[in-house]
mmCIF file of C-alpha atoms in Angstrom:
data_model
loop_
_atom_site.group_PDB
_atom_site.id
_atom_site.type_symbol
_atom_site.label_atom_id
_atom_site.label_comp_id
_atom_site.label_asym_id
_atom_site.label_seq_id
_atom_site.Cartn_x
_atom_site.Cartn_y
_atom_site.Cartn_z
ATOM 1 C CA THR A 1 0.000 0.000 0.000
ATOM 2 C CA GLU A 2 1.013 3.643 -0.256
ATOM 3 C CA ASP A 3 1.260 3.970 3.533
ATOM 4 C CA GLU A 4 3.568 0.936 3.765
ATOM 5 C CA ALA A 5 5.694 2.247 0.912
ATOM 6 C CA VAL A 6 6.024 5.651 2.615
ATOM 7 C CA ALA A 7 6.893 3.947 5.925
ATOM 8 C CA CYS A 8 9.573 1.885 4.152
ATOM 9 C CA PHE A 9 11.050 5.047 2.640
ATOM 10 C CA ALA A 10 11.012 6.757 6.045
ATOM 11 C CA SER A 11 12.757 3.819 7.708
ATOM 12 C CA TYR A 12 15.689 3.869 5.276
ATOM 13 C CA SER A 13 15.926 7.608 4.616
ATOM 14 C CA GLY A 14 15.443 8.891 8.169
ATOM 15 C CA LEU A 15 13.142 11.622 6.799
ATOM 16 C CA ASP A 16 9.912 12.821 8.395
ATOM 17 C CA THR A 17 7.207 11.705 5.991
ATOM 18 C CA ALA A 18 4.538 13.841 7.669
ATOM 19 C CA GLY A 19 6.362 17.150 7.238
ATOM 20 C CA ALA A 20 6.866 19.557 4.390
ATOM 21 C CA HIS A 21 8.161 16.818 2.086
ATOM 22 C CA ALA A 22 5.159 14.477 2.497
ATOM 23 C CA ASP A 23 3.812 15.052 -1.017
ATOM 24 C CA ALA A 24 7.232 14.730 -2.626
ATOM 25 C CA ILE A 25 7.852 11.426 -0.806
ATOM 26 C CA LYS A 26 4.489 10.058 -1.919
ATOM 27 C CA GLN A 27 5.394 10.915 -5.499
ATOM 28 C CA ILE A 28 8.751 9.169 -5.103
ATOM 29 C CA VAL A 29 7.311 5.874 -3.838
ATOM 30 C CA THR A 30 4.584 5.986 -6.491
ATOM 31 C CA ARG A 31 7.184 6.509 -9.200
ATOM 32 C CA LEU A 32 9.098 3.516 -7.813
ATOM 33 C CA GLY A 33 5.988 1.387 -8.130
ATOM 34 C CA SER A 34 5.905 0.749 -4.362
ATOM 35 C CA ILE A 35 8.596 -1.936 -4.879
ATOM 36 C CA PRO A 36 10.238 -2.385 -1.431
ATOM 37 C CA LEU A 37 13.665 -3.203 -2.899
ATOM 38 C CA ALA A 38 13.697 -0.096 -5.093
ATOM 39 C CA ILE A 39 12.357 2.082 -2.267
ATOM 40 C CA SER A 40 15.065 0.983 0.175
ATOM 41 C CA MET A 41 17.776 1.608 -2.441
ATOM 42 C CA ALA A 42 16.439 5.070 -3.217
ATOM 43 C CA ALA A 43 15.873 6.009 0.428
ATOM 44 C CA LEU A 44 19.482 5.311 1.402
ATOM 45 C CA TYR A 45 20.625 7.475 -1.500
ATOM 46 C CA PHE A 46 18.430 10.294 -0.108
ATOM 47 C CA ARG A 47 19.822 9.705 3.397
ATOM 48 C CA ASN A 48 23.454 9.989 2.303
ATOM 49 C CA ALA A 49 23.340 12.603 -0.476
ATOM 50 C CA ALA A 50 23.281 16.338 0.130
ATOM 51 C CA GLY A 51 20.292 18.394 -1.038
ATOM 52 C CA THR A 52 16.564 18.824 -0.562
ATOM 53 C CA VAL A 53 14.136 15.970 -1.200
ATOM 54 C CA GLU A 54 12.809 17.728 -4.303
ATOM 55 C CA GLU A 55 16.307 18.326 -5.714
ATOM 56 C CA LEU A 56 17.454 14.793 -4.992
ATOM 57 C CA SER A 57 14.259 13.341 -6.424
ATOM 58 C CA ALA A 58 14.790 15.073 -9.777
ATOM 59 C CA GLU A 59 18.445 14.018 -9.835
ATOM 60 C CA TYR A 60 17.742 10.423 -8.796
ATOM 61 C CA PHE A 61 15.036 9.793 -11.360
ATOM 62 C CA ALA A 62 17.048 11.465 -14.113
ATOM 63 C CA GLU A 63 19.828 8.948 -13.431
ATOM 64 C CA LEU A 64 17.342 6.090 -13.166
ATOM 65 C CA ASP A 65 15.758 7.043 -16.499
ATOM 66 C CA ALA A 66 19.193 7.135 -18.103
ATOM 67 C CA LEU A 67 19.941 3.628 -16.855
ATOM 68 C CA GLU A 68 16.581 2.307 -18.043
ATOM 69 C CA ASP A 69 17.118 3.879 -21.476
ATOM 70 C CA ILE A 70 20.272 1.835 -22.018
ATOM 71 C CA GLY A 71 18.031 -1.014 -23.150
ATOM 72 C CA SER A 72 20.200 -3.685 -21.540
ATOM 73 C CA ILE A 73 17.795 -4.744 -18.802
ATOM 74 C CA PRO A 74 17.195 -8.482 -19.344
ATOM 75 C CA PRO A 75 13.679 -9.788 -20.023
ATOM 76 C CA GLY A 76 11.859 -10.914 -16.898
ATOM 77 C CA PHE A 77 13.372 -8.301 -14.583
ATOM 78 C CA ASP A 78 11.436 -5.350 -13.228
ATOM 79 C CA ARG A 79 12.988 -2.323 -14.919
ATOM 80 C CA THR A 80 12.751 -0.098 -11.850
ATOM 81 C CA ALA A 81 14.312 -2.665 -9.503
ATOM 82 C CA PHE A 82 17.109 -3.470 -11.971
ATOM 83 C CA ALA A 83 17.923 0.210 -12.531
ATOM 84 C CA ALA A 84 17.733 0.928 -8.774
ATOM 85 C CA VAL A 85 20.325 -1.766 -8.013
ATOM 86 C CA GLU A 86 22.607 -0.524 -10.791
ATOM 87 C CA HIS A 87 22.246 3.033 -9.500
ATOM 88 C CA ALA A 88 23.075 1.867 -5.962
ATOM 89 C CA VAL A 89 26.273 0.145 -7.140
ATOM 90 C CA HIS A 90 27.380 3.296 -8.961
ATOM 91 C CA ASN A 91 26.664 5.410 -5.864
ATOM 92 C CA LEU A 92 28.379 3.354 -3.186
ATOM 93 C CA GLY A 93 30.128 5.608 -0.702
ATOM 94 C CA VAL A 94 27.946 8.648 -1.448
ATOM 95 C CA GLY A 95 28.189 11.102 1.432
ATOM 96 C CA MET A 96 31.252 9.544 3.057
ATOM 97 C CA VAL A 97 34.121 9.443 0.515
ATOM 98 C CA GLY A 98 35.741 12.260 -1.399
ATOM 99 C CA ASP A 99 37.689 12.156 -4.633
ATOM 100 C CA ASP A 100 39.653 9.022 -3.680
ATOM 101 C CA ARG A 101 37.374 6.264 -4.934
ATOM 102 C CA HIS A 102 39.848 3.354 -4.603
ATOM 103 C CA ASP A 103 37.999 1.770 -1.672
ATOM 104 C CA VAL A 104 34.677 2.234 -3.464
ATOM 105 C CA ARG A 105 36.020 0.442 -6.535
ATOM 106 C CA MET A 106 37.254 -2.371 -4.276
ATOM 107 C CA VAL A 107 33.793 -2.733 -2.719
ATOM 108 C CA GLN A 108 32.120 -2.687 -6.136
ATOM 109 C CA ALA A 109 34.476 -5.444 -7.293
ATOM 110 C CA MET A 110 33.819 -7.457 -4.125
ATOM 111 C CA LEU A 111 30.048 -7.207 -4.565
ATOM 112 C CA TYR A 112 30.335 -8.328 -8.168
ATOM 113 C CA ARG A 113 32.457 -11.321 -7.160
ATOM 114 C CA ALA A 114 30.067 -12.065 -4.299
ATOM 115 C CA SER A 115 27.277 -12.383 -6.879
ATOM 116 C CA LEU A 116 29.002 -15.519 -8.219
ATOM 117 C CA LEU A 117 28.806 -17.170 -4.792
ATOM 118 C CA ALA A 118 25.753 -18.166 -2.763
ATOM 119 C CA PRO A 119 23.774 -15.097 -1.556
ATOM 120 C CA ASP A 120 24.055 -15.901 2.175
ATOM 121 C CA MET A 121 27.026 -15.928 4.563
ATOM 122 C CA ILE A 122 29.547 -14.538 2.049
ATOM 123 C CA PRO A 123 32.918 -14.277 3.881
ATOM 124 C CA LEU A 124 34.304 -10.758 3.659
ATOM 125 C CA ASN A 125 37.872 -11.905 4.390
ATOM 126 C CA TYR A 126 37.741 -14.426 1.538
ATOM 127 C CA LEU A 127 36.691 -11.733 -0.950
ATOM 128 C CA ILE A 128 39.476 -9.439 0.263
ATOM 129 C CA ALA A 129 42.050 -12.247 0.048
ATOM 130 C CA SER A 130 40.990 -13.155 -3.500
ATOM 131 C CA MET A 131 41.732 -9.613 -4.716
ATOM 132 C CA PRO A 132 45.488 -9.203 -4.056
ATOM 133 C CA GLU A 133 47.476 -6.497 -5.802
ATOM 134 C CA SER A 134 49.950 -9.131 -7.014
ATOM 135 C CA LEU A 135 50.336 -12.872 -6.520
ATOM 136 C CA VAL A 136 52.168 -15.869 -7.962
ATOM 137 C CA MET A 137 49.778 -18.830 -7.916
ATOM 138 C CA ARG A 138 51.213 -22.287 -7.228
ATOM 139 C CA LEU A 139 49.005 -25.369 -7.318
ATOM 140 C CA GLU A 140 51.179 -27.184 -4.761
ATOM 141 C CA GLN A 141 50.963 -24.275 -2.304
ATOM 142 C CA LEU A 142 47.333 -23.230 -1.945
ATOM 143 C CA PRO A 143 46.568 -20.220 0.298
ATOM 144 C CA GLU A 144 45.295 -20.709 3.843
ATOM 145 C CA PRO A 145 42.544 -18.564 5.421
ATOM 146 C CA ALA A 146 43.675 -15.146 6.652
ATOM 147 C CA PHE A 147 42.111 -12.060 8.205
ATOM 148 C CA GLY A 148 42.084 -8.927 6.077
ATOM 149 C CA ASP A 149 43.452 -5.625 7.328
ATOM 150 C CA ALA A 150 41.091 -4.521 10.111
ATOM 151 C CA ALA A 151 41.052 -0.843 9.102
ATOM 152 C CA ALA A 152 40.329 -1.719 5.467
ATOM 153 C CA CYS A 153 37.516 -4.070 6.541
ATOM 154 C CA ARG A 154 35.881 -1.279 8.531
ATOM 155 C CA ARG A 155 36.096 1.081 5.548
ATOM 156 C CA TYR A 156 34.596 -1.496 3.199
ATOM 157 C CA ILE A 157 31.729 -2.254 5.575
ATOM 158 C CA SER A 158 31.001 1.467 5.967
ATOM 159 C CA ILE A 159 30.869 1.876 2.192
ATOM 160 C CA ILE A 160 28.533 -1.119 1.794
ATOM 161 C CA ARG A 161 26.198 0.408 4.380
ATOM 162 C CA THR A 162 25.702 3.552 2.280
ATOM 163 C CA GLN A 163 23.378 1.453 0.082
ATOM 164 C CA SER A 164 21.005 -1.363 1.010
ATOM 165 C CA ILE A 165 22.770 -3.871 -1.225
ATOM 166 C CA ALA A 166 24.131 -6.157 1.481
ATOM 167 C CA HIS A 167 23.652 -6.747 5.190
ATOM 168 C CA ARG A 168 26.509 -7.696 7.491
ATOM 169 C CA VAL A 169 26.192 -10.834 9.631
ATOM 170 C CA VAL A 170 28.912 -11.897 12.102
ATOM 171 C CA ILE A 171 28.882 -15.640 12.835
ATOM 172 C CA PRO A 172 30.872 -16.805 15.890
ATOM 173 C CA GLY A 173 32.812 -20.054 15.610
ATOM 174 C CA ALA A 174 32.076 -23.228 17.561
ATOM 175 C CA ASP A 175 34.276 -21.978 20.413
ATOM 176 C CA GLY A 176 32.618 -18.560 20.443
ATOM 177 C CA GLU A 177 35.613 -16.938 18.746
ATOM 178 C CA GLN A 178 35.578 -15.449 15.268
ATOM 179 C CA ASN A 179 37.370 -17.301 12.496
ATOM 180 C CA GLU A 180 38.350 -16.038 9.068
ATOM 181 C CA ALA A 181 34.921 -16.922 7.627
ATOM 182 C CA SER A 182 32.876 -15.424 10.491
ATOM 183 C CA ASP A 183 32.556 -11.867 9.168
ATOM 184 C CA THR A 184 29.968 -12.267 6.416
ATOM 185 C CA PHE A 185 27.248 -10.424 4.571
ATOM 186 C CA ASN A 186 23.990 -11.487 2.951
ATOM 187 C CA VAL A 187 22.595 -10.187 -0.326
ATOM 188 C CA HIS A 188 18.885 -10.253 -1.225
ATOM 189 C CA PRO A 189 18.430 -13.002 -3.878
ATOM 190 C CA LEU A 190 17.015 -10.553 -6.448
ATOM 191 C CA VAL A 191 19.846 -8.058 -5.844
ATOM 192 C CA HIS A 192 22.293 -10.979 -6.027
ATOM 193 C CA GLU A 193 20.982 -12.022 -9.454
ATOM 194 C CA ILE A 194 20.979 -8.447 -10.762
ATOM 195 C CA LEU A 195 24.562 -7.913 -9.583
ATOM 196 C CA ARG A 196 25.585 -11.095 -11.416
ATOM 197 C CA ARG A 197 23.909 -9.869 -14.619
ATOM 198 C CA LEU A 198 25.608 -6.489 -14.310
ATOM 199 C CA PHE A 199 28.997 -8.111 -13.694
ATOM 200 C CA VAL A 200 28.801 -10.433 -16.710
ATOM 201 C CA ARG A 201 27.554 -7.555 -18.878
ATOM 202 C CA GLU A 202 30.392 -5.216 -17.934
ATOM 203 C CA ILE A 203 33.486 -7.466 -17.796
ATOM 204 C CA PRO A 204 35.252 -8.794 -20.925
ATOM 205 C CA PRO A 205 35.283 -12.649 -20.954
ATOM 206 C CA ILE A 206 39.089 -12.837 -20.964
ATOM 207 C CA ARG A 207 39.236 -10.708 -17.795
ATOM 208 C CA LEU A 208 36.454 -12.758 -16.239
ATOM 209 C CA VAL A 209 38.606 -15.903 -16.519
ATOM 210 C CA GLY A 210 41.415 -14.218 -14.585
ATOM 211 C CA GLN A 211 39.063 -13.238 -11.774
ATOM 212 C CA LEU A 212 37.443 -16.675 -11.681
ATOM 213 C CA THR A 213 40.882 -18.299 -11.478
ATOM 214 C CA MET A 214 41.769 -16.180 -8.455
ATOM 215 C CA MET A 215 38.461 -17.002 -6.761
ATOM 216 C CA LEU A 216 38.996 -20.729 -7.414
ATOM 217 C CA TYR A 217 42.564 -20.590 -6.112
ATOM 218 C CA PHE A 218 41.621 -19.124 -2.752
ATOM 219 C CA LEU A 219 38.413 -21.135 -2.362
ATOM 220 C CA ASN A 220 40.360 -24.369 -2.907
ATOM 221 C CA GLY A 221 42.861 -23.423 -0.215
ATOM 222 C CA TRP A 222 40.287 -22.189 2.293
ATOM 223 C CA LEU A 223 38.042 -25.239 1.888
ATOM 224 C CA ILE A 224 40.881 -27.762 2.228
ATOM 225 C CA HIS A 225 42.177 -25.968 5.333
ATOM 226 C CA ALA A 226 38.715 -25.903 6.969
ATOM 227 C CA ARG A 227 38.135 -29.608 6.259
ATOM 228 C CA LYS A 228 41.523 -30.678 7.600
ATOM 229 C CA HIS A 229 40.937 -28.640 10.778
ATOM 230 C CA ASN A 230 37.460 -30.127 11.316
ATOM 231 C CA GLN A 231 35.684 -26.765 11.026
ATOM 232 C CA TYR A 232 32.412 -28.418 10.054
ATOM 233 C CA PHE A 233 30.266 -25.293 9.814
ATOM 234 C CA VAL A 234 32.913 -23.426 7.813
ATOM 235 C CA VAL A 235 33.264 -26.407 5.459
ATOM 236 C CA ASP A 236 29.502 -26.381 4.751
ATOM 237 C CA GLN A 237 29.559 -22.587 4.357
ATOM 238 C CA LEU A 238 32.461 -22.610 1.872
ATOM 239 C CA ALA A 239 31.203 -25.697 0.024
ATOM 240 C CA ALA A 240 27.906 -23.920 -0.693
ATOM 241 C CA HIS A 241 29.829 -20.998 -2.185
ATOM 242 C CA ALA A 242 32.051 -23.390 -4.150
ATOM 243 C CA LEU A 243 29.029 -25.120 -5.706
ATOM 244 C CA SER A 244 27.513 -21.772 -6.687
ATOM 245 C CA LEU A 245 30.778 -20.663 -8.306
ATOM 246 C CA LEU A 246 31.244 -23.992 -10.113
ATOM 247 C CA ASN A 247 27.669 -23.957 -11.425
ATOM 248 C CA PHE A 248 28.192 -20.431 -12.718
ATOM 249 C CA ILE A 249 31.427 -21.434 -14.473
ATOM 250 C CA ASP A 250 29.811 -24.500 -16.036
ATOM 251 C CA SER A 251 26.956 -22.336 -17.344
ATOM 252 C CA LEU A 252 29.407 -20.164 -19.298
ATOM 253 C CA GLY A 253 30.807 -22.907 -21.514
ATOM 254 C CA GLU A 254 34.284 -22.520 -23.012
ATOM 255 C CA LEU A 255 35.996 -19.272 -22.023
ATOM 256 C CA PRO A 256 38.956 -17.495 -23.655
ATOM 257 C CA THR A 257 42.245 -17.305 -21.726
ATOM 258 C CA PRO A 258 45.443 -15.328 -22.367
ATOM 259 C CA GLY A 259 47.557 -18.452 -22.946
ATOM 260 C CA GLU A 260 48.186 -22.151 -22.343
ATOM 261 C CA ALA A 261 49.523 -21.704 -18.803
ATOM 262 C CA GLU A 262 46.446 -19.684 -17.766
ATOM 263 C CA THR A 263 44.158 -22.294 -19.349
ATOM 264 C CA LYS A 264 45.832 -25.104 -17.386
ATOM 265 C CA MET A 265 45.668 -23.191 -14.118
ATOM 266 C CA PHE A 266 41.986 -22.406 -14.578
ATOM 267 C CA ARG A 267 41.090 -25.986 -15.533
ATOM 268 C CA PHE A 268 43.008 -27.689 -12.739
ATOM 269 C CA LEU A 269 41.710 -25.295 -10.094
ATOM 270 C CA LYS A 270 38.136 -25.890 -11.261
ATOM 271 C CA LEU A 271 38.605 -29.684 -11.233
ATOM 272 C CA GLY A 272 40.378 -29.503 -7.871
ATOM 273 C CA LEU A 273 37.499 -27.579 -6.329
ATOM 274 C CA LYS A 274 34.939 -30.072 -7.675
ATOM 275 C CA LEU A 275 36.882 -32.950 -6.169
ATOM 276 C CA GLU A 276 37.309 -31.084 -2.873
ATOM 277 C CA VAL A 277 33.565 -30.394 -2.623
ATOM 278 C CA SER A 278 33.022 -34.074 -3.473
ATOM 279 C CA THR A 279 35.235 -35.009 -0.519
ATOM 280 C CA CYS A 280 33.335 -32.603 1.749
ATOM 281 C CA ARG A 281 29.979 -34.059 0.693
ATOM 282 C CA MET A 282 31.230 -37.599 1.347
ATOM 283 C CA SER A 283 32.385 -36.594 4.834
ATOM 284 C CA ARG A 284 28.803 -35.446 5.482
ATOM 285 C CA GLY A 285 27.380 -38.766 4.264
ATOM 286 C CA ASP A 286 25.951 -37.316 1.043
ATOM 287 C CA VAL A 287 27.213 -40.165 -1.154
ATOM 288 C CA ASN A 288 25.165 -39.361 -4.275
ATOM 289 C CA ALA A 289 26.295 -35.728 -4.463
ATOM 290 C CA SER A 290 29.891 -36.762 -3.768
ATOM 291 C CA VAL A 291 30.015 -39.432 -6.472
ATOM 292 C CA ASN A 292 28.278 -37.206 -9.035
ATOM 293 C CA LEU A 293 30.739 -34.355 -8.481
ATOM 294 C CA ALA A 294 33.727 -36.718 -8.696
ATOM 295 C CA ARG A 295 32.356 -38.257 -11.885
ATOM 296 C CA GLU A 296 31.876 -34.785 -13.422
ATOM 297 C CA ALA A 297 35.452 -33.820 -12.576
ATOM 298 C CA LEU A 298 36.957 -37.047 -13.938
ATOM 299 C CA LEU A 299 34.958 -36.953 -17.189
ATOM 300 C CA GLU A 300 36.016 -33.334 -17.679
ATOM 301 C CA ALA A 301 39.664 -34.172 -16.962
ATOM 302 C CA TRP A 302 39.447 -37.037 -19.475
ATOM 303 C CA SER A 303 38.364 -34.560 -22.169
ATOM 304 C CA TYR A 304 41.488 -32.406 -21.709
ATOM 305 C CA PRO A 305 44.784 -33.016 -23.561
ATOM 306 C CA PRO A 306 47.179 -35.364 -21.707
ATOM 307 C CA ASP A 307 49.372 -33.520 -19.237
ATOM 308 C CA PRO A 308 52.040 -34.745 -16.780
ATOM 309 C CA LEU A 309 50.419 -32.677 -13.999
#
């Protein structure tokens, strides 16, 4: 209803909906089709941006119209919700960062990568680890879980909170202490799917392979470490993300890579992760899922050219 839509806007924007801006707010929620997701996205923009409600409304909808006019919104998606999510991604950090947008770009990249994982309990430290400035990957020396820089984590979380894209959830370990996978965030399933669509639309396939390789590399290492240290909840958490990532990769078909070495690394990391998730499923007694994943990996390996590795 209109009253519920106005109340939703008030909750996220912090504005008094019964004051001088009441009519303008009613027009805003009506224009947004009373879609809760779009209203929450817009309201946080109004909370963080400088200007009057009327000024911000004109500016916001001008940007939204521009995004909708691009014509790249996939069939089956509500145009307003899709454009609102895209607008929110572009406006991360509004009201709290100046000209230095490095941290904002990092958060945007993390949210895009998060869209390839499961939408719940996405480990912040894993995403940070999988985006190093430089790294030499070695299959015989997979990375172990690590905490990200505390100050950087706080900045990233603050930037995420400027838009209602994700919600932070801290999960204590079995002993009550936080582990590397405890600091997580959840993404609404619709937002999650829209972020994935935006990511695939904006990144060249050859760059996508490089990012997927890095995600596979760290997820392999983290999952093996958690299993060997009997961190049962963390294993289930990471295995769910691994399955989501593997399903996404399989849906893409053959992808271009810069060269033979990069192709090998990508293939072996993907097969390694399938076999690791198979092992994790077997340890949980899920024999069918385990055998099916192992069979997939072996049939895929059989299709590749012979290699001493």
